[in-house]
Short mmCIF file of C-alpha atoms in Angstrom, two decimals:
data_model
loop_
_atom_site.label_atom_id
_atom_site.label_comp_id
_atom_site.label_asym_id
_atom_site.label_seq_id
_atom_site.Cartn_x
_atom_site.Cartn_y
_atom_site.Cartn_z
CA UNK A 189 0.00 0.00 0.00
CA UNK A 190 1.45 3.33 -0.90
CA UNK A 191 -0.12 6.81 0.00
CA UNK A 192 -0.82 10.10 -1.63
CA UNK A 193 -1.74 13.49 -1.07
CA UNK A 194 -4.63 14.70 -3.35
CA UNK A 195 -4.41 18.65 -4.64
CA UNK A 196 -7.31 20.97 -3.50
CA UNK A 197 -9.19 20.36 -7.03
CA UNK A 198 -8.96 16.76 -7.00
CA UNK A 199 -10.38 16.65 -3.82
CA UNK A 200 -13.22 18.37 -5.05
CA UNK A 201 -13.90 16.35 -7.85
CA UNK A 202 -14.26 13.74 -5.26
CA UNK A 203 -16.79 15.53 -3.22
CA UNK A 204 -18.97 16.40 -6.60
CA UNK A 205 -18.38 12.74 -7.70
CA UNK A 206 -19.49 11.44 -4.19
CA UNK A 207 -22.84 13.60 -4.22
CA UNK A 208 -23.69 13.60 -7.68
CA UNK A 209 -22.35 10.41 -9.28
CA UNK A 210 -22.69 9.09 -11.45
CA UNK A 211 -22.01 12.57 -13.61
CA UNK A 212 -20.28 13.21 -16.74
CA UNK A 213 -16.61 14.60 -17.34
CA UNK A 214 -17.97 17.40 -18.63
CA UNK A 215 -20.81 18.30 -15.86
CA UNK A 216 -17.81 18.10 -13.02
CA UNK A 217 -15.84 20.78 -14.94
CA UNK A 218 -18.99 22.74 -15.26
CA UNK A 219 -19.36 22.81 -11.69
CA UNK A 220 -15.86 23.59 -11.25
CA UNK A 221 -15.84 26.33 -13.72
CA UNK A 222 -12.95 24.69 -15.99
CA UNK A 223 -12.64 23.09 -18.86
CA UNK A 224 -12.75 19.34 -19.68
CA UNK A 225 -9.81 19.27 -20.96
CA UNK A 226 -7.82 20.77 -17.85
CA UNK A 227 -9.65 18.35 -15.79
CA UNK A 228 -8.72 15.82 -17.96
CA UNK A 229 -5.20 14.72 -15.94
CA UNK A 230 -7.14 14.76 -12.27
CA UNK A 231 -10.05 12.85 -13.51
CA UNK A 232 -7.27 10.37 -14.79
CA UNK A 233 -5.13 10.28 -11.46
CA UNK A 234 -8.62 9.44 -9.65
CA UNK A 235 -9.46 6.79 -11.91
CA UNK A 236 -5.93 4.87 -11.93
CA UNK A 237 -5.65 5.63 -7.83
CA UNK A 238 -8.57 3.91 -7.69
CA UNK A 239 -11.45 6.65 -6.20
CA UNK A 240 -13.35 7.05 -9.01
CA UNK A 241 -14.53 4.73 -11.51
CA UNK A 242 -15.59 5.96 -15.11
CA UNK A 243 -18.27 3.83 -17.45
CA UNK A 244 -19.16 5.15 -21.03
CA UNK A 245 -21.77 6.64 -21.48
CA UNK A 246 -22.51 7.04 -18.06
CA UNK A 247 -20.02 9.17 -15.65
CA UNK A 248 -17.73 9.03 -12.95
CA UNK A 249 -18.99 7.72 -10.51
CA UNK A 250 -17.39 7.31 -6.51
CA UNK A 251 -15.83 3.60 -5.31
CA UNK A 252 -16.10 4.17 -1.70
CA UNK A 253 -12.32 3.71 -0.80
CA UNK A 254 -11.64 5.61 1.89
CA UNK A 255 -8.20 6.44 3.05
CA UNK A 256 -9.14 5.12 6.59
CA UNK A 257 -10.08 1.66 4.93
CA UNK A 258 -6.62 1.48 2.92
CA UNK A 259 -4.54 2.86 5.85
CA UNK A 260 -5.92 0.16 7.84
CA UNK A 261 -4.55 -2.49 5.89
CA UNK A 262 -0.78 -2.36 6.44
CA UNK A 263 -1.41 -2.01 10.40
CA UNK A 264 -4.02 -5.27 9.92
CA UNK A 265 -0.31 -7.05 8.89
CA UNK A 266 1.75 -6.40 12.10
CA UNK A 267 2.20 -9.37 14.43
CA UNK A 268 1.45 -8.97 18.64
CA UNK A 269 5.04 -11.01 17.96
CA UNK A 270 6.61 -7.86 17.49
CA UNK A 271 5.57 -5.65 20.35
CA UNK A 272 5.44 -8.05 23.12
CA UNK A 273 6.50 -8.07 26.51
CA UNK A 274 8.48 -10.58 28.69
CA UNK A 275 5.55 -12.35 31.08
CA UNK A 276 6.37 -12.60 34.72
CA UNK A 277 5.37 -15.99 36.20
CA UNK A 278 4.33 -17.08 39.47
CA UNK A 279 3.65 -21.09 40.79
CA UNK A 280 0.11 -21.32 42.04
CA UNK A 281 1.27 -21.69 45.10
CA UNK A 282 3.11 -18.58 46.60
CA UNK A 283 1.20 -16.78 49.14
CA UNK A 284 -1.05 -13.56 47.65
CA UNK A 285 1.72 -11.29 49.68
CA UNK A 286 4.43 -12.63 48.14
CA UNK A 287 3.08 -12.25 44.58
CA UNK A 288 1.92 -8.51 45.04
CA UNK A 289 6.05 -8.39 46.41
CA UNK A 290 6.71 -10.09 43.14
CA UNK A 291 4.16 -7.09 41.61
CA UNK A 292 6.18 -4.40 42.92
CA UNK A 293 9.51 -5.71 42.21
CA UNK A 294 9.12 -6.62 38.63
CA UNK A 295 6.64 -3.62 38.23
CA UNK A 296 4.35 -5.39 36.71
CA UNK A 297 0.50 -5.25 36.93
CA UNK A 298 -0.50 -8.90 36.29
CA UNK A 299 1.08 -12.17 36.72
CA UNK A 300 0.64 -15.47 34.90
CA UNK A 301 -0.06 -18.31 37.36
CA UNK A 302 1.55 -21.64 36.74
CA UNK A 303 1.70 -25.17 37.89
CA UNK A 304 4.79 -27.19 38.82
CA UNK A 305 5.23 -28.19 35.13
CA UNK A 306 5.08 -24.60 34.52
CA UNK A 307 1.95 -24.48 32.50
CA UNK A 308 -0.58 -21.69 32.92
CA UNK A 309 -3.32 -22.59 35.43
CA UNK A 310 -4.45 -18.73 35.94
CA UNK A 311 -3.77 -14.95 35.69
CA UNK A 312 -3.95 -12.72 38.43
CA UNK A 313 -4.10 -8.79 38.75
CA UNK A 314 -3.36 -5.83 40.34
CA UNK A 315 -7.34 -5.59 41.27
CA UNK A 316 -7.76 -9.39 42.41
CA UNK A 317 -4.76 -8.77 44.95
CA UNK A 318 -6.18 -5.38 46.02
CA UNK A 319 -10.05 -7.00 46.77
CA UNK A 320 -7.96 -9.70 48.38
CA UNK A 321 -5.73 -7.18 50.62
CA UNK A 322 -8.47 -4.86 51.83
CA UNK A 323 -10.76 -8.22 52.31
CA UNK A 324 -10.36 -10.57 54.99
CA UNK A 325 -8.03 -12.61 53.31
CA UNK A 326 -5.14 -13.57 55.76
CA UNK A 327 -2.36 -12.36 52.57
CA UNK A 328 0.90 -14.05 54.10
CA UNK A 329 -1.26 -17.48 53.99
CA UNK A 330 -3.16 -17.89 51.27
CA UNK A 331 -2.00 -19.07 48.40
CA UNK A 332 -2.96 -16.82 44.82
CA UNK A 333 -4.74 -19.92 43.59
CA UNK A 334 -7.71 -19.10 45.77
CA UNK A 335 -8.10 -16.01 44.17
CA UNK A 336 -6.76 -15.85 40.61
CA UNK A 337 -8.76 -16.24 37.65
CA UNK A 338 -8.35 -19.55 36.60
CA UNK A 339 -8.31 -21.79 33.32
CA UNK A 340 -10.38 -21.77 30.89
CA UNK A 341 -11.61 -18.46 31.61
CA UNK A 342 -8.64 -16.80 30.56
CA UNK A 343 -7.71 -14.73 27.64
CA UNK A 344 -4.92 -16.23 25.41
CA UNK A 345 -3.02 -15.43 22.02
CA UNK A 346 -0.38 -17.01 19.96
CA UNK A 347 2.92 -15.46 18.68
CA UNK A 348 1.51 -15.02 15.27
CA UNK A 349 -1.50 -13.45 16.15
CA UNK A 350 -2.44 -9.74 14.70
CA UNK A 351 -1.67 -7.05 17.41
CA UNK A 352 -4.91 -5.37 16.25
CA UNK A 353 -6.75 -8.53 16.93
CA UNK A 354 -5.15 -8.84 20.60
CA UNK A 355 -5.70 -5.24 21.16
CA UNK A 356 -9.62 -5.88 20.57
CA UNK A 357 -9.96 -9.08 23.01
CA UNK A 358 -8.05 -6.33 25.72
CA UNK A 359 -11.05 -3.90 25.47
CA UNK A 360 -13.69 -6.54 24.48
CA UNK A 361 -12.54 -8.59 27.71
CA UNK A 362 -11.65 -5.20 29.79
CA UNK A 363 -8.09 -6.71 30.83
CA UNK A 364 -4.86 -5.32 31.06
CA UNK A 365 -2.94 -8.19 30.28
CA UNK A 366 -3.15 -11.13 27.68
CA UNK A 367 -0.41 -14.34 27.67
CA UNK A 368 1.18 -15.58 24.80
CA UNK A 369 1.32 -19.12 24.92
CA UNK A 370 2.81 -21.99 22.95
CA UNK A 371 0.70 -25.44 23.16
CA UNK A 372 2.46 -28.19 24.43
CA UNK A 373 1.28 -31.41 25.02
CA UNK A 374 -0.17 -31.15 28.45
CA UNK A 375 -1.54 -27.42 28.34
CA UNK A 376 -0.08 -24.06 27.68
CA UNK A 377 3.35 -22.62 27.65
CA UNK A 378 3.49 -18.99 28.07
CA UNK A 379 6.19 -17.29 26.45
CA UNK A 380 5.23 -13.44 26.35
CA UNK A 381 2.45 -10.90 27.46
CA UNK A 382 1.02 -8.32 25.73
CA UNK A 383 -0.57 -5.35 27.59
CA UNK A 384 -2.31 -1.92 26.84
CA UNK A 385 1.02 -0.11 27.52
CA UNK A 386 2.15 -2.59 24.19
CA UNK A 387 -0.47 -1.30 22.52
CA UNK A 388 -0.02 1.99 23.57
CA UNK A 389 3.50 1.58 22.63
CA UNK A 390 2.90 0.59 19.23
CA UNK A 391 0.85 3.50 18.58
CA UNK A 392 3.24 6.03 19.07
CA UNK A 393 6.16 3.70 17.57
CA UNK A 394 3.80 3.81 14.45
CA UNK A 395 2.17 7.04 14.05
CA UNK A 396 4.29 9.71 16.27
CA UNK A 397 6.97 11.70 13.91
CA UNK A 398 10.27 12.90 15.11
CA UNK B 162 -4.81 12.46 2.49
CA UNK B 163 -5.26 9.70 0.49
CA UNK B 164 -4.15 6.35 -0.08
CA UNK B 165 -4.22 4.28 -3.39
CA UNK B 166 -2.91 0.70 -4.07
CA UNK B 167 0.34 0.67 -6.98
CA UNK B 168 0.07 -2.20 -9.25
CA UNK B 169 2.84 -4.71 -9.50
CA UNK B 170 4.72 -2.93 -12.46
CA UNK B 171 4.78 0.44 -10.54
CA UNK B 172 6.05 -0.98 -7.01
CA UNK B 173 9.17 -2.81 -9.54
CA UNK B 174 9.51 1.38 -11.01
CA UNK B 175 10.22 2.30 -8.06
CA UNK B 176 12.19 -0.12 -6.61
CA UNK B 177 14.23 0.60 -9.83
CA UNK B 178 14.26 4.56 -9.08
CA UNK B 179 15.20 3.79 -5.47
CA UNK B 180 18.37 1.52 -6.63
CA UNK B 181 19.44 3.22 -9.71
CA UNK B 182 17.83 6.49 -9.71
CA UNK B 183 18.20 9.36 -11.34
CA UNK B 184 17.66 7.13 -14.39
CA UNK B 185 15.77 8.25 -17.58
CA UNK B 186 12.59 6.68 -18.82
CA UNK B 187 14.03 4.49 -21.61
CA UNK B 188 16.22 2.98 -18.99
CA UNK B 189 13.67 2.05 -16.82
CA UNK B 190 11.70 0.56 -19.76
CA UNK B 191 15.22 -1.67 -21.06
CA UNK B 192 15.25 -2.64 -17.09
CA UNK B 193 11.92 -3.89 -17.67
CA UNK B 194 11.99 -5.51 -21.20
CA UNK B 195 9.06 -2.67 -21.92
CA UNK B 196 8.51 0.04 -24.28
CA UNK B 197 8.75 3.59 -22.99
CA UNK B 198 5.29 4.04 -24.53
CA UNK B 199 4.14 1.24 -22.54
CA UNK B 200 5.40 2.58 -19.47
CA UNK B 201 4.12 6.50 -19.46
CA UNK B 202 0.74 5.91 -17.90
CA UNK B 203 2.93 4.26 -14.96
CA UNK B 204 5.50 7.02 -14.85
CA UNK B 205 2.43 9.54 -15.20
CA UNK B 206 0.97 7.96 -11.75
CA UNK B 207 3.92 7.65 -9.66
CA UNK B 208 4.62 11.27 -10.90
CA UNK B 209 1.83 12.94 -10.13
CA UNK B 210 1.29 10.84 -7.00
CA UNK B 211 4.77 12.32 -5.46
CA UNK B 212 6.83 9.25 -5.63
CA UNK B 213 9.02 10.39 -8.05
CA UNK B 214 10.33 13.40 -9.62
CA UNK B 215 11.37 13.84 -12.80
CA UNK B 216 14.22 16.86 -13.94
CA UNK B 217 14.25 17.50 -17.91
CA UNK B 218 18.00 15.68 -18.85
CA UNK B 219 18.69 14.17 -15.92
CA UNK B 220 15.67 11.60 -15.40
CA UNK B 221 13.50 10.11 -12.82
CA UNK B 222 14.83 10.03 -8.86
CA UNK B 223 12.74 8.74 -5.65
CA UNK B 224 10.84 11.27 -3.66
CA UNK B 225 11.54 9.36 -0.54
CA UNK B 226 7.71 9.41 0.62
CA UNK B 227 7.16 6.70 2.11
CA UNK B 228 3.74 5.30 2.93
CA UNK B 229 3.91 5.18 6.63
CA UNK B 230 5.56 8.89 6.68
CA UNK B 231 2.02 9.82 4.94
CA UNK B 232 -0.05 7.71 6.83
CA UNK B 233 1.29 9.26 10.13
CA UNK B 234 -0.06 12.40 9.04
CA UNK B 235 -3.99 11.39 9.03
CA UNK B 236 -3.12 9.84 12.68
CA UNK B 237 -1.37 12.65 13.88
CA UNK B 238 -4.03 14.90 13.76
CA UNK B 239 -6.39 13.52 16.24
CA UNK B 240 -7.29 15.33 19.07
CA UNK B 241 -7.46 13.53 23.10
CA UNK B 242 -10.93 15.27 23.26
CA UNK B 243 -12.19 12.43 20.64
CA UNK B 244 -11.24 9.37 22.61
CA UNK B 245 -11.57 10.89 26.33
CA UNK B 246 -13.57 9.00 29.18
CA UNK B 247 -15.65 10.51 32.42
CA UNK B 248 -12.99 11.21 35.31
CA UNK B 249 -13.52 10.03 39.03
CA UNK B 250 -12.72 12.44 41.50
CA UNK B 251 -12.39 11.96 44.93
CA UNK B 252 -11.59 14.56 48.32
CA UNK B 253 -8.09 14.63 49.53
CA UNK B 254 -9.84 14.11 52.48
CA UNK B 255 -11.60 10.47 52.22
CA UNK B 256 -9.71 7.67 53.54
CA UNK B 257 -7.83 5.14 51.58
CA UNK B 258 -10.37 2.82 52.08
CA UNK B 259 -13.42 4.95 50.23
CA UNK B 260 -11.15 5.47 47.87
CA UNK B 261 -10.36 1.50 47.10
CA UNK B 262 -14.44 1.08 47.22
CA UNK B 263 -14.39 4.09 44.83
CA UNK B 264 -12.52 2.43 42.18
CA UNK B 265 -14.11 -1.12 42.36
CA UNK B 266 -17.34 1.00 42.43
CA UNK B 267 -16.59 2.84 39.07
CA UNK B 268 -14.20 0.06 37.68
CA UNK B 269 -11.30 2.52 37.27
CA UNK B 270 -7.72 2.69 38.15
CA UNK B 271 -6.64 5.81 38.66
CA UNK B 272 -8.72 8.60 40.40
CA UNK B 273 -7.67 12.09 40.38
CA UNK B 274 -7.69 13.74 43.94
CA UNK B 275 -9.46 17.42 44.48
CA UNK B 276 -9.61 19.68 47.15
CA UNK B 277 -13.13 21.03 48.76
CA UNK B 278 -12.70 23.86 45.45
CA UNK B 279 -12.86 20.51 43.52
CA UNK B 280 -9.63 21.75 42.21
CA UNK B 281 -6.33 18.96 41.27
CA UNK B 282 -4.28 18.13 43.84
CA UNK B 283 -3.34 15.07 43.37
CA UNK B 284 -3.61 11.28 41.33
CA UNK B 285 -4.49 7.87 43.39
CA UNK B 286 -3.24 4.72 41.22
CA UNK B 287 -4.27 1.03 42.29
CA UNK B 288 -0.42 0.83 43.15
CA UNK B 289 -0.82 3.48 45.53
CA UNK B 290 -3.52 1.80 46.89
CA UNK B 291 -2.20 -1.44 46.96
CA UNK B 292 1.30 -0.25 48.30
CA UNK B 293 -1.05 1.39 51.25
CA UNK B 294 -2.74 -1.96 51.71
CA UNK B 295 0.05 -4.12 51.96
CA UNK B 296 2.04 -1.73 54.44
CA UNK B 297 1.16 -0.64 57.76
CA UNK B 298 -1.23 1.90 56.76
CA UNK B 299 -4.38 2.34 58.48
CA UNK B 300 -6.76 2.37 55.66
CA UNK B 301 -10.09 3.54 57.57
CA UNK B 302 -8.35 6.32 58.92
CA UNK B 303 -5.39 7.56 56.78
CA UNK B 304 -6.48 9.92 53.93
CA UNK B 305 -5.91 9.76 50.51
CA UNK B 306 -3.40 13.31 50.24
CA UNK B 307 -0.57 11.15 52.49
CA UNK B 308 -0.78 8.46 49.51
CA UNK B 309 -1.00 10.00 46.76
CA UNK B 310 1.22 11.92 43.99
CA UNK B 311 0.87 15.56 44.76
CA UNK B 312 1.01 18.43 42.46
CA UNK B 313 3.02 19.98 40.89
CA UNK B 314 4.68 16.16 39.74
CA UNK B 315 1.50 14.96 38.08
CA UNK B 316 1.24 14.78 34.20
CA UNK B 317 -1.87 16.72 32.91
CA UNK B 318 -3.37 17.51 29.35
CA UNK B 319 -5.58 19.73 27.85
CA UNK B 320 -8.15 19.02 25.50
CA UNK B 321 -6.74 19.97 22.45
CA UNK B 322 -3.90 18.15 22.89
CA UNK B 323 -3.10 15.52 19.97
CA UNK B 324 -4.19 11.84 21.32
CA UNK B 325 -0.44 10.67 19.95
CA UNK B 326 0.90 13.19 22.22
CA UNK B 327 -0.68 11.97 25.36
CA UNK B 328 -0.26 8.26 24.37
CA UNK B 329 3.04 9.31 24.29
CA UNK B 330 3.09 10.83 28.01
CA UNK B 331 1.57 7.84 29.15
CA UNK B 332 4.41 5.78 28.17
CA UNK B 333 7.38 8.01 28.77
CA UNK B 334 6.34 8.51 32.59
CA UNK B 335 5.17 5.21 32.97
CA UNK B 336 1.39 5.83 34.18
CA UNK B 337 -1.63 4.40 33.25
CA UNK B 338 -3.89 7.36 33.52
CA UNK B 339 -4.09 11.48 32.53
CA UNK B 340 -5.98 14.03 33.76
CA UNK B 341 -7.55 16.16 30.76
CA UNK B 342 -8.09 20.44 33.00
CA UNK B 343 -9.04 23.21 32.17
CA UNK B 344 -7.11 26.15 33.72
CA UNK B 345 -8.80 27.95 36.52
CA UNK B 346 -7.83 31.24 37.99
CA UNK B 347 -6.94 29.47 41.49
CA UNK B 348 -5.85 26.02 39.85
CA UNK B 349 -6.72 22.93 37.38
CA UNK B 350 -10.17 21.78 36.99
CA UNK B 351 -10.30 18.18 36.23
CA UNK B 352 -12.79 17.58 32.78
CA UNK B 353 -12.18 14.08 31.48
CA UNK B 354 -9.10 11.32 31.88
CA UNK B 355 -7.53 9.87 29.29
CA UNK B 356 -5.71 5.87 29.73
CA UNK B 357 -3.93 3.07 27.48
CA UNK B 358 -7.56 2.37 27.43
CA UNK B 359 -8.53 4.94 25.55
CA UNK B 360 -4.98 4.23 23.50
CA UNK B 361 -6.21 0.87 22.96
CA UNK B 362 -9.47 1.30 21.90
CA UNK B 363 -8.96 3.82 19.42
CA UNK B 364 -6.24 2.03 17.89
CA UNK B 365 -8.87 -0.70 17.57
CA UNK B 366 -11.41 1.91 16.19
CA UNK B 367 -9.62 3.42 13.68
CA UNK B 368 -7.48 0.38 12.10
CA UNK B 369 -9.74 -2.79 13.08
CA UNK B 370 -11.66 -4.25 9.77
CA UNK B 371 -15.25 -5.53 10.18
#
């Protein structure tokens, strides 16, 4: 996909086109107060760029590209592979305090629960530890399998998923964070996270200029 | 701006301009077993589109546009104000506790702190919260102001402010949450909040196919 920037006129040959197509070559430069034959080399940008369409006889008429659809498409491409985070992992087992420690030191608002085989068995949040801590939850004791949320309610993408398509199960799901995982034979490896800060990331990576 | 999809034979002109360029129009047609006739519609396009340039004698050279230089300039254009969300404002003066209700209750992680002019002092995260919860802190009792991050060291916007801008913010001071004011004669009135939520979502919105 490749990008242009369309003059004033040709713009408003679109416009015209869009409300009044279809409409002859020679009706648009009417309107426009020009000739045909100076409108001639816009009228033949649109049609090979792909915004207008022309059939004989008939007119110009408007294909409904928008440069919203078409700029979509090269950000549909990029993979969640390539702005992805390293996951911090817990075993099921540590006490709730010592995985909001684990929070705090890795600065991290979610951690992936696993088993002893290391396979994910539940996620757990900045918000489940926070319920837990001003509950009556006795923190130093209770291990964070009591209060994660656990398999196979949990939210999961592969390395070669589309970051766009991650980025909708975040706000579909409201979460913060989703694990990459590879399958293995017993359950799921995870092997990266992806977060709205990624996202967020991205966005500027993408779109901010210097 | 617009974009427009380049066939095959205009993406291999330019990846000829780009390697050998400035290079005349016969050239490019030997390169491509062609005849220059053939090729002037093509030339024509990528002209007039901006990808090339052409000097009388010398021949066709590269622009250096590149599609995601363009594109950024669509993106980079969109205000906070169009991907805001309602802010939740609490007294400096509640305890920790309301507070922690407060965001459950509104499903929020960040509140902004005000004083009894309802003016910014401060910003509450769930960190702060759970940092509070975790420590010795009496929650019941201890107000919000001793917790939080004060003014003048909190990260605001306004509502004009470009959305890539604030993403931006967001990531370079590592917070999850902005406060969107409107000056006041004594201080900062706070009129909307802007998160990787709001990041995420209208990353989603404005690149996501149906």
């Amino acid at each position: 996909m490749r990008t242009i920037e369309l003059s004033d006129r040709q713009e408003k040959i679109i416009e015209i086109v869009k409300e009044s197509g279809p409409i002859t070559g020679e009706k648009i430069a009417d309107r426009l107060n020009l000739t045909r034959a100076t409108l001639r080399p816009d009228l033949a940008i649109l049609t090979m760029a792909g915004f207008l369409d022309a059939r004989p006889r008939v007119g110009y008429f408007y294909t409904g590209k928008s440069s919203t659809q078409l700029l979509s498409e090269s950000v549909n491409k990029i993979k969640v592979n390539e702005y992805k985070s390293i996951p911090v992992v817990v075993n099921e087992n540590v006490s709730i305090y010592d995985a909001i420690v684990t929070m705090f030191l890795e600065d991290v608002g979610t951690l992936f629960v696993v088993d002893d085989k290391s396979l994910l068995v539940g996620v757990l949040s900045r918000k489940d530890c926070l319920r837990a801590s001003i509950g009556k939850q006795e923190l130093n004791s209770v291990p964070v399998h009591i209060i994660m949320t656990r398999m196979p309610n949990i939210t999961t993408c592969k390395s070669d998923d589309l970051l766009i398509d991650v980025a909708e199960k975040l706000i579909e799901k409201q979460i913060d964070s989703i694990p990459i995982v590879k399958e293995k034979e017993e359950g799921l490896e995870v092997i990266g996270r992806v977060t709205k800060s990624n996202i967020t990331k991205a966005f500027v990576t993408l779109f901010k200029k210097d």
